PDB file of C-alpha atoms in Angstrom:
ATOM      1  CA  MET A   1       2.700   4.077 -12.400  1.00 70.00           C
ATOM      2  CA  PHE A   2       2.350   0.857 -10.344  1.00 77.00           C
ATOM      3  CA  GLU A   3      -0.407  -1.727 -10.591  1.00 89.00           C
ATOM      4  CA  PHE A   4       0.832  -4.273  -8.053  1.00 93.00           C
ATOM      5  CA  LEU A   5       3.900  -5.459  -6.155  1.00 95.00           C
ATOM      6  CA  LYS A   6       4.794  -9.126  -5.876  1.00 97.00           C
ATOM      7  CA  GLY A   7       7.548 -10.264  -3.550  1.00 97.00           C
ATOM      8  CA  GLU A   8       8.451 -11.267  -0.014  1.00 98.00           C
ATOM      9  CA  LEU A   9       6.869  -9.513   2.935  1.00 98.00           C
ATOM     10  CA  ALA A  10       9.901  -8.076   4.715  1.00 97.00           C
ATOM     11  CA  ARG A  11       7.977  -6.331   7.504  1.00 97.00           C
ATOM     12  CA  LYS A  12       4.436  -5.418   8.429  1.00 96.00           C
ATOM     13  CA  GLY A  13       2.864  -3.174  11.029  1.00 96.00           C
ATOM     14  CA  PRO A  14      -0.649  -1.860  11.640  1.00 96.00           C
ATOM     15  CA  THR A  15      -0.214   1.001   9.143  1.00 94.00           C
ATOM     16  CA  GLU A  16       2.749   0.003   6.944  1.00 96.00           C
ATOM     17  CA  ALA A  17       4.247  -2.958   5.146  1.00 97.00           C
ATOM     18  CA  VAL A  18       7.530  -3.436   3.310  1.00 98.00           C
ATOM     19  CA  VAL A  19       7.566  -5.703   0.270  1.00 98.00           C
ATOM     20  CA  ASP A  20      10.947  -6.885  -1.007  1.00 98.00           C
ATOM     21  CA  ALA A  21      10.512  -7.108  -4.777  1.00 97.00           C
ATOM     22  CA  ASN A  22      13.740  -8.371  -6.347  1.00 96.00           C
ATOM     23  CA  GLY A  23      15.941  -6.754  -3.723  1.00 97.00           C
ATOM     24  CA  VAL A  24      14.121  -3.410  -3.540  1.00 97.00           C
ATOM     25  CA  GLY A  25      12.090  -2.741  -0.383  1.00 98.00           C
ATOM     26  CA  TYR A  26       8.881  -0.834  -1.132  1.00 97.00           C
ATOM     27  CA  LEU A  27       7.235   0.911   1.830  1.00 97.00           C
ATOM     28  CA  LEU A  28       3.450   0.822   1.527  1.00 96.00           C
ATOM     29  CA  SER A  29       0.815   2.479   3.687  1.00 92.00           C
ATOM     30  CA  ILE A  30      -1.870  -0.106   4.417  1.00 92.00           C
ATOM     31  CA  SER A  31      -5.320  -0.300   5.981  1.00 87.00           C
ATOM     32  CA  ALA A  32      -6.352  -2.409   8.972  1.00 89.00           C
ATOM     33  CA  GLN A  33      -8.102  -4.769   6.535  1.00 88.00           C
ATOM     34  CA  CYS A  34      -4.883  -5.229   4.571  1.00 90.00           C
ATOM     35  CA  PHE A  35      -2.850  -5.721   7.760  1.00 94.00           C
ATOM     36  CA  ALA A  36      -5.211  -8.475   8.919  1.00 94.00           C
ATOM     37  CA  ALA A  37      -5.125 -10.210   5.526  1.00 94.00           C
ATOM     38  CA  LEU A  38      -1.323 -10.261   5.203  1.00 95.00           C
ATOM     39  CA  PRO A  39       0.643 -13.292   6.406  1.00 95.00           C
ATOM     40  CA  ALA A  40       3.342 -12.855   9.057  1.00 93.00           C
ATOM     41  CA  HIS A  41       5.960 -13.472   6.344  1.00 93.00           C
ATOM     42  CA  GLY A  42       6.312 -15.052   2.917  1.00 96.00           C
ATOM     43  CA  ALA A  43       5.224 -14.302  -0.626  1.00 97.00           C
ATOM     44  CA  VAL A  44       2.615 -11.589  -1.158  1.00 97.00           C
ATOM     45  CA  THR A  45       0.994  -9.668  -3.983  1.00 96.00           C
ATOM     46  CA  LEU A  46      -0.488  -6.270  -3.177  1.00 94.00           C
ATOM     47  CA  LEU A  47      -2.364  -3.922  -5.451  1.00 91.00           C
ATOM     48  CA  VAL A  48      -0.761  -0.475  -5.355  1.00 91.00           C
ATOM     49  CA  HIS A  49      -1.944   3.107  -5.631  1.00 87.00           C
ATOM     50  CA  ALA A  50       0.851   5.677  -6.041  1.00 87.00           C
ATOM     51  CA  HIS A  51       0.158   9.256  -4.998  1.00 85.00           C
ATOM     52  CA  THR A  52       2.542  12.114  -5.767  1.00 86.00           C
ATOM     53  CA  ASN A  53       2.319  15.656  -4.414  1.00 86.00           C
ATOM     54  CA  ASP A  54       4.679  18.451  -3.365  1.00 90.00           C
ATOM     55  CA  LEU A  55       5.926  16.343  -0.460  1.00 89.00           C
ATOM     56  CA  GLY A  56       6.899  13.348  -2.598  1.00 92.00           C
ATOM     57  CA  THR A  57       5.476  10.011  -3.650  1.00 91.00           C
ATOM     58  CA  ARG A  58       3.602   7.700  -1.327  1.00 90.00           C
ATOM     59  CA  LEU A  59       2.543   4.127  -2.099  1.00 92.00           C
ATOM     60  CA  PHE A  60      -0.673   2.641  -0.742  1.00 90.00           C
ATOM     61  CA  GLY A  61      -1.062  -1.133  -0.710  1.00 91.00           C
ATOM     62  CA  PHE A  62      -4.295  -3.086  -0.596  1.00 89.00           C
ATOM     63  CA  VAL A  63      -5.319  -6.705  -0.854  1.00 88.00           C
ATOM     64  CA  ASP A  64      -8.242  -6.426  -3.265  1.00 79.00           C
ATOM     65  CA  ASP A  65     -10.478  -4.048  -5.167  1.00 68.00           C
ATOM     66  CA  HIS A  66     -12.751  -3.546  -2.147  1.00 62.00           C
ATOM     67  CA  ASP A  67      -9.849  -2.278  -0.050  1.00 62.00           C
ATOM     68  CA  ASP A  68      -8.866   0.312  -2.694  1.00 56.00           C
ATOM     69  CA  ALA A  69     -11.298   2.824  -1.187  1.00 59.00           C
ATOM     70  CA  PHE A  70      -8.707   3.266   1.586  1.00 55.00           C
ATOM     71  CA  PRO A  71      -6.216   5.408  -0.364  1.00 57.00           C
ATOM     72  CA  ARG A  72      -8.960   7.378  -2.075  1.00 59.00           C
ATOM     73  CA  GLU A  73     -10.613   8.169   1.257  1.00 61.00           C
ATOM     74  CA  LEU A  74      -7.297   9.270   2.762  1.00 60.00           C
ATOM     75  CA  LEU A  75      -6.412  11.429  -0.217  1.00 57.00           C
ATOM     76  CA  ARG A  76      -9.805  13.124  -0.184  1.00 58.00           C
ATOM     77  CA  HIS A  77      -8.981  14.420   3.311  1.00 54.00           C
ATOM     78  CA  GLU A  78      -5.413  15.361   2.461  1.00 55.00           C
ATOM     79  CA  VAL A  79      -4.385  18.899   3.320  1.00 49.00           C
ATOM     80  CA  PRO A  80      -3.395  20.772   0.136  1.00 50.00           C
TER      81      PRO A  80
END
């Protein structure tokens, strides 16, 4: 579905970031590692994992291939 998002970092917090990609703000769940690696503002590129279930679609952002264990670990503990 998504491989990465490239755009301006509109907002970041310890667990979420918003990337403005051509006028669309994408809300991404992020890890502490990703939060620390992101700049305060400016251009960013984040790898993305999209997860869809009965509750909707959730996007997970990460800075590199080593950080991609974050969404998989969360999803393994997800309540069905």
